[in-house]
Short mmCIF file of C-alpha atoms and ligand atoms in Angstrom, two decimals:
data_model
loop_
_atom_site.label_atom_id
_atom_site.label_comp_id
_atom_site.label_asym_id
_atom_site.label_seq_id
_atom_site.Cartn_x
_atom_site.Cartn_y
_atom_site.Cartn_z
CA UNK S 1 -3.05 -43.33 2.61
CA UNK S 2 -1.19 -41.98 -0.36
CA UNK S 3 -2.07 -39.08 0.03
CA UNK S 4 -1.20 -38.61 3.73
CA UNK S 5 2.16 -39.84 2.61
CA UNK S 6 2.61 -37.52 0.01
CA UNK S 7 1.23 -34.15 2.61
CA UNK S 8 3.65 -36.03 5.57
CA UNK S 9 6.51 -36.12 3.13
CA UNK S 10 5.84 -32.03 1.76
CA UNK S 11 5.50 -30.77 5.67
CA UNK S 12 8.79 -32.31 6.53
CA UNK S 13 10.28 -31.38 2.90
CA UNK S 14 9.37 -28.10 4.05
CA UNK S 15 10.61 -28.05 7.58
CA UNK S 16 13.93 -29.19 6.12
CA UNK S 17 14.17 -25.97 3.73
CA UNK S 18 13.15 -23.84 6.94
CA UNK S 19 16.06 -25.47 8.86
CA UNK S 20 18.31 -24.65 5.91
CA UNK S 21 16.91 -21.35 5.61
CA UNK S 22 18.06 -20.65 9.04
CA UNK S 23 21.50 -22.06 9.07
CA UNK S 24 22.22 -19.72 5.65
CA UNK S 25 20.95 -16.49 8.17
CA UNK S 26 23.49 -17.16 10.08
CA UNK S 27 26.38 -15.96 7.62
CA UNK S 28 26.77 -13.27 5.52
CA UNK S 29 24.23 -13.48 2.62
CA UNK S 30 25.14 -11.86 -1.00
CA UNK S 31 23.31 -8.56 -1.13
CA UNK S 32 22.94 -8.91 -5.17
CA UNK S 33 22.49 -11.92 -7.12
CA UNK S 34 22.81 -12.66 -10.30
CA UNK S 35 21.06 -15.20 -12.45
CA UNK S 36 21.38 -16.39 -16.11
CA UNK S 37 18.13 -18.42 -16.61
CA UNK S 38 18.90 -21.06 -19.13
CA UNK S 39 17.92 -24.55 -19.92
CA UNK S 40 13.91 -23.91 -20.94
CA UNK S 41 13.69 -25.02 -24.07
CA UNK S 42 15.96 -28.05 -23.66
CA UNK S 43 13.38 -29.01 -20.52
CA UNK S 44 10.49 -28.97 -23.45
CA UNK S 45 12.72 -30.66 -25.81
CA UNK S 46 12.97 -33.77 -22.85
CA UNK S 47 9.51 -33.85 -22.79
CA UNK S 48 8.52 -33.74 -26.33
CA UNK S 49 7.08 -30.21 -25.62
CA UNK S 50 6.85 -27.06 -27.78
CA UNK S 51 9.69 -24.49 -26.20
CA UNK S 52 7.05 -21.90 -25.21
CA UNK S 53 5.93 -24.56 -22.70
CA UNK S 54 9.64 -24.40 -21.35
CA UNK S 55 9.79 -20.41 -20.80
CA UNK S 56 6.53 -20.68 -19.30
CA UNK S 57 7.91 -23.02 -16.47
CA UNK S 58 10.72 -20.92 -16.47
CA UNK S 59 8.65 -18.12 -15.26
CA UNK S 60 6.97 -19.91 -12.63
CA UNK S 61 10.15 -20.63 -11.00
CA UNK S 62 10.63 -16.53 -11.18
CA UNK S 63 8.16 -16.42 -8.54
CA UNK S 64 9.62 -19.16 -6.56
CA UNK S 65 13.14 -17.90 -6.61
CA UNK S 66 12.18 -14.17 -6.26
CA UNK S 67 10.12 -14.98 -2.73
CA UNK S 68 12.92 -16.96 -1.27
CA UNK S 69 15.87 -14.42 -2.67
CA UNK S 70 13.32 -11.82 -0.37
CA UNK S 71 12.87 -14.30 2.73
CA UNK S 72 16.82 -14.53 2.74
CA UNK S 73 17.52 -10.64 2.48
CA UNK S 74 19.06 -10.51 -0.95
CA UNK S 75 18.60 -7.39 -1.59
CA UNK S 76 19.35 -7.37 -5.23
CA UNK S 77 17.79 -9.85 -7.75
CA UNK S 78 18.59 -9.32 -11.48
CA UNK S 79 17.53 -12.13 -13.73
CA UNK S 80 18.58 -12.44 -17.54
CA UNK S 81 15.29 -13.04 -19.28
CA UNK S 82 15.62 -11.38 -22.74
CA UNK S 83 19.26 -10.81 -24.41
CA UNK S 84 19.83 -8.57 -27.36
CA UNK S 85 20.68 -11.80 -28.91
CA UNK S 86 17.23 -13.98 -28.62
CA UNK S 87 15.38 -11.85 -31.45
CA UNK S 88 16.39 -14.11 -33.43
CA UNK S 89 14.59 -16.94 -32.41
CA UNK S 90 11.72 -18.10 -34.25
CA UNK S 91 8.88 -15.24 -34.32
CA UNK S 92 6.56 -17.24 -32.06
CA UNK S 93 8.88 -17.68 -29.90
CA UNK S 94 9.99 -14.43 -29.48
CA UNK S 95 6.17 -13.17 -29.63
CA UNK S 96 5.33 -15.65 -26.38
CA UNK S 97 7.97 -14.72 -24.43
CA UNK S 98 7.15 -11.09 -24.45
CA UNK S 99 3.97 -11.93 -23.54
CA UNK S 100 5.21 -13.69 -19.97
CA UNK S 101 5.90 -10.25 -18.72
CA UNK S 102 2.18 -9.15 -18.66
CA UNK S 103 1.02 -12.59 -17.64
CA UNK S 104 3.81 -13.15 -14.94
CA UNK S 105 2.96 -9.62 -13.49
CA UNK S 106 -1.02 -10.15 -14.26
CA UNK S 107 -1.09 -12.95 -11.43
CA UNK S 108 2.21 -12.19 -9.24
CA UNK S 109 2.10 -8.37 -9.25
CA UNK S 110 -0.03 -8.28 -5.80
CA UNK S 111 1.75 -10.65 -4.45
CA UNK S 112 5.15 -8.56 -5.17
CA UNK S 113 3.18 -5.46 -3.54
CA UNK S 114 2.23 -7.18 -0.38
CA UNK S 115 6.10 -8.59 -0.25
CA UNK S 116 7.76 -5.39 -0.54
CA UNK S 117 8.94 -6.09 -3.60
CA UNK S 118 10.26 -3.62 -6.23
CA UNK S 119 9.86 -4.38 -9.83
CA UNK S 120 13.13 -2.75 -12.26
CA UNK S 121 13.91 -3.19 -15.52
CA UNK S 122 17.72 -2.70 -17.66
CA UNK S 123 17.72 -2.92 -21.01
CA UNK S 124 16.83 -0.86 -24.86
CA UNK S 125 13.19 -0.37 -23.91
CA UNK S 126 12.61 1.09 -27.55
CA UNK S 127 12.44 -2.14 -29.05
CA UNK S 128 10.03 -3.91 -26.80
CA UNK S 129 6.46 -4.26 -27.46
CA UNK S 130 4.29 -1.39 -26.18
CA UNK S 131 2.27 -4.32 -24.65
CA UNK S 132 5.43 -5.75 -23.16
CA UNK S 133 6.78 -2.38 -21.91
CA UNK S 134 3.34 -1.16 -20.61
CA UNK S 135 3.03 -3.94 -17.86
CA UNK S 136 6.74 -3.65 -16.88
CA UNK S 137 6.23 -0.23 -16.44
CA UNK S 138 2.69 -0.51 -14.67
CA UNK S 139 4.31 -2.75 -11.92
CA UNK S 140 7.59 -0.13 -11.75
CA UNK S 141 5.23 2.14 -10.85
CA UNK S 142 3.07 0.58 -8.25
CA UNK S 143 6.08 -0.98 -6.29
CA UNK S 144 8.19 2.23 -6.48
CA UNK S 145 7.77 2.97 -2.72
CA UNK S 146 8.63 -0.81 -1.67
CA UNK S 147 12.19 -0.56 -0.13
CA UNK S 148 12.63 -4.97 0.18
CA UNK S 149 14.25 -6.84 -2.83
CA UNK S 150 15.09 -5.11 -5.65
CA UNK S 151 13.63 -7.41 -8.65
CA UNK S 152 15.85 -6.26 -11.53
CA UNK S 153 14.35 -7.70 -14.81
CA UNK S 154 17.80 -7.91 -17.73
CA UNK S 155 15.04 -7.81 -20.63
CA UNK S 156 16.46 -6.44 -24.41
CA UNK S 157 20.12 -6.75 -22.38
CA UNK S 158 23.38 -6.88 -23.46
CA UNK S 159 26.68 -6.07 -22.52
CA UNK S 160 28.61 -4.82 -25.09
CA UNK S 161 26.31 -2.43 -26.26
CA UNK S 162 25.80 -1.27 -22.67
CA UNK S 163 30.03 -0.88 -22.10
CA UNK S 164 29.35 0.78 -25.88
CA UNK S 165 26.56 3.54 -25.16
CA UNK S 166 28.56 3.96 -21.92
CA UNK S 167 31.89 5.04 -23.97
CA UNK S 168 29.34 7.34 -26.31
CA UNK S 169 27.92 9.40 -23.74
CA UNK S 170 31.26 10.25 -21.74
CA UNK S 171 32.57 11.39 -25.20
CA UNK S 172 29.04 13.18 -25.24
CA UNK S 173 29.71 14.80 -21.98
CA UNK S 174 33.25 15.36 -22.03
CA UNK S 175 33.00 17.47 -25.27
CA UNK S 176 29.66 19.73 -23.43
CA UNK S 177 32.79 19.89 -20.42
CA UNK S 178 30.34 17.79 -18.47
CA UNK S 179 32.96 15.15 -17.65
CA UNK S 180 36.61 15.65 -17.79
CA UNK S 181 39.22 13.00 -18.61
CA UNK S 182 40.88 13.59 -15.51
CA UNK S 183 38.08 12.83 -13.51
CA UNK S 184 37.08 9.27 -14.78
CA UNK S 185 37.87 6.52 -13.31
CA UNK S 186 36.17 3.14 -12.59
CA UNK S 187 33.28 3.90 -10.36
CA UNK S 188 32.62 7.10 -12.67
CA UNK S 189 32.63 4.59 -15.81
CA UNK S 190 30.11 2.20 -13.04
CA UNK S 191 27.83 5.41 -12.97
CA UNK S 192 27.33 5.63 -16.84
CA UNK S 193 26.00 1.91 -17.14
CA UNK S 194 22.56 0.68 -16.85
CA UNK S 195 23.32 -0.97 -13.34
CA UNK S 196 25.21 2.51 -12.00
CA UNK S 197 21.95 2.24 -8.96
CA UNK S 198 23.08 -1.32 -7.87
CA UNK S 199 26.15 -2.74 -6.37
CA UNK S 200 28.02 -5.56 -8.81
CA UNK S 201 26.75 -8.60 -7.74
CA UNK S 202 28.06 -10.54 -5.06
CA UNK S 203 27.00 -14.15 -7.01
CA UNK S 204 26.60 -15.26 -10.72
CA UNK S 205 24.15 -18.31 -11.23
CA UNK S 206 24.06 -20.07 -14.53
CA UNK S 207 21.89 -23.27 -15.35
CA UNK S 208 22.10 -25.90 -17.90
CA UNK S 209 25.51 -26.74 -17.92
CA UNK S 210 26.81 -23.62 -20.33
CA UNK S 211 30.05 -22.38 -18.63
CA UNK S 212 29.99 -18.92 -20.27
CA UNK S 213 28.67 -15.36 -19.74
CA UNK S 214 27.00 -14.79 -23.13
CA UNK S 215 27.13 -10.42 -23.21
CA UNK S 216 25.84 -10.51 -19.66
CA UNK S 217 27.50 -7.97 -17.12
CA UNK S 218 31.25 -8.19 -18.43
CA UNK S 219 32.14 -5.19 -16.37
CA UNK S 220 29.94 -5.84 -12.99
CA UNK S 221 31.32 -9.54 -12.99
CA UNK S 222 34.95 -9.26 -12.53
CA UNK S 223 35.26 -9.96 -8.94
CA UNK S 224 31.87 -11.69 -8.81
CA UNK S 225 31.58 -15.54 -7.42
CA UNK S 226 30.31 -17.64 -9.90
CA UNK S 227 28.31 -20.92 -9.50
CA UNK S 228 26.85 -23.12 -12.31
CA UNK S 229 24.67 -25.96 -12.44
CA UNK S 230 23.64 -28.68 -15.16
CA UNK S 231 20.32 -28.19 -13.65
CA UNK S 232 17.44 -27.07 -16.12
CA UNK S 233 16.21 -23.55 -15.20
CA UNK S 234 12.41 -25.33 -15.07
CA UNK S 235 13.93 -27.66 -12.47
CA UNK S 236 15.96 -24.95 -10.44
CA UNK S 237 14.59 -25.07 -7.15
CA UNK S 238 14.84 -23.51 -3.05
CA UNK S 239 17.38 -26.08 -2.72
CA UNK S 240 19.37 -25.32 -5.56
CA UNK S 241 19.20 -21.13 -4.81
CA UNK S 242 20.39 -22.41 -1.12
CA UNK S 243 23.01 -24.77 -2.37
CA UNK S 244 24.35 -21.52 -4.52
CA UNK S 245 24.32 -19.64 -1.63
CA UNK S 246 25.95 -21.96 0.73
CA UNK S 247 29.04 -21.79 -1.64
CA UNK S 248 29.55 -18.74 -1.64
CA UNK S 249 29.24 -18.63 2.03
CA UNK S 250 32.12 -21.22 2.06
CA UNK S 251 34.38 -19.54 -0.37
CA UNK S 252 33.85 -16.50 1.48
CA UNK S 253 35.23 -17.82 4.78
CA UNK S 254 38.20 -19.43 3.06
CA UNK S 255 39.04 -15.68 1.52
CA UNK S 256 38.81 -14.50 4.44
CA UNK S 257 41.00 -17.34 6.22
CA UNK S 258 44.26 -16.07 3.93
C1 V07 G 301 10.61 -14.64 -19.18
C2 V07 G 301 10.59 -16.90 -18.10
C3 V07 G 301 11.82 -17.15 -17.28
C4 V07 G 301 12.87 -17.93 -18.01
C5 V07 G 301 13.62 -17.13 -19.05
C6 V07 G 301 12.94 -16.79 -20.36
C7 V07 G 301 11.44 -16.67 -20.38
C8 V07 G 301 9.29 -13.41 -16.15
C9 V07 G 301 9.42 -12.24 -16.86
C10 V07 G 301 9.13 -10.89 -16.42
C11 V07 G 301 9.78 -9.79 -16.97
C12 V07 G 301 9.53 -8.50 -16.52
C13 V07 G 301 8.63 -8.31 -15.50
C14 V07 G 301 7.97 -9.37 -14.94
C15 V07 G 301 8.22 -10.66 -15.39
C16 V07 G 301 9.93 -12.62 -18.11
C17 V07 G 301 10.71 -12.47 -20.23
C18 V07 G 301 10.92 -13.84 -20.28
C19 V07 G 301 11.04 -11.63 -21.41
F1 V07 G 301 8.40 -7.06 -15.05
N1 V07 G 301 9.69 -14.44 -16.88
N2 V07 G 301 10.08 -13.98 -18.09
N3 V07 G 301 10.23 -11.86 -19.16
N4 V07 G 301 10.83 -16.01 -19.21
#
């Protein structure tokens, strides 16, 4: 009986999301979206859990989010899962969580393929583990010719360096007459980031309550819509992603109402 509650209660659960789902279609989605994933070691700390156990949720709700960003059409997905920042976190931490890359893409990879998925990465690649960089690459490579979402992977990330190198190598290229002063402006500054093959993104999502941007995008935010949540990355969900959305949806009509 329980149990026929409990498979009654996840066929309607789903039916609702479906209805949802729909409704969303209807308007305008936001072609890229951006997420900072936060809130996995404080889930672990709730449950008297070692952190790791925390990023390891955190990547199973990857998945979750990344097949419903693809069923609504995003077309853009780029997640915050490593910043230039977190090395220095304990070392077992850090030596875990760049070991969720091979075992995220070890059992989701075919399932990416099959979705049209393609796998990208932004970040300093030189100071990942070979290990690390070797499966990231691996799955670049095999979903290459998929033309659905764009799964962009911020892994060794941040923003200030980025903006930095940026400044570097237009100096680089002005002085080897490459790039002349009269011909930069802001999408020409866009083109020397690590993002210069996506649009900005339409939607910043943050969990776990911190209101801040912590080095991530500073340039591609600054006409962004931004959306937070006290919810613990872990415990982000379809209806949270679809709550997100619906905001923006609403702001965007009242823009456009002025
Ligand atoms: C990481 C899980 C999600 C919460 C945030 C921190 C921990 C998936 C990946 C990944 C990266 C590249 C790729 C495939 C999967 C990942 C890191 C951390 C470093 F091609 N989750 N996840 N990478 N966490």
């Amino acid at each position: 009986m329980l149990n026929k509650i409990r498979l009654w209660k996840n066929q309607n659960n789903s039916s609702i999301l479906r209805d949802k789902i729909e409704e969303i279609k209807k308007s305008p989605i936001p072609e890229h979206v951006a997420i900072i994933m936060d809130g996995n070691g404080r889930w672990a700390k709730k449950r008297a859990l070692p952190r790791i156990a925390g990023h390891h949720e955190g990547m199973k709700v990857v998945r979750k989010t990344t097949m419903l960003a693809n069923n609504l059409g995003i077309k853009t997905l780029t997640l915050y899962a490593f910043s230039t920042e977190n090395w220095k976190r304990p070392k077992n931490e850090v030596d875990y969580i760049m070991k969720l890359p091979e075992e995220f893409l070890g059992t989701f990879l075919p399932e990416l393929v099959e979705n049209n998925v393609q796998v990208k990465m932004m970040g300093y690649k030189n100071q990942l583990p070979v290990h690390t960089l070797r499966a990231i690459e691996k799955a670049m490579e095999e979903t290459k010719n998929n033309d659905g979402l764009v799964l962009n992977f911020a892994l060794n990330y941040g923003s200030r360096s980025e903006i930095m190198d940026a400044v570097k190598q237009m100096i680089s290229d002005s002085k080897s007459g490459k790039l002349s002063e009269a011909d930069l402006d802001e999408q020409v500054f866009s083109s020397y980031l690590m993002t210069a093959e996506f649009p900005d993104p339409d939607l910043l999502i943050r969990t776990s309550g911190e209101i801040r941007l912590s080095n991530f995008m500073l340039w591609q935010l600054a006409y962004s819509e931004f959306w937070f949540t006290d919810v613990l990355w872990p415990d982000f969900n379809e209806e949270h992603l679809l709550e997100a959305i619906e905001v923006f949806q609403k702001r965007q009509r009242r823009f456009g109402g002025i």
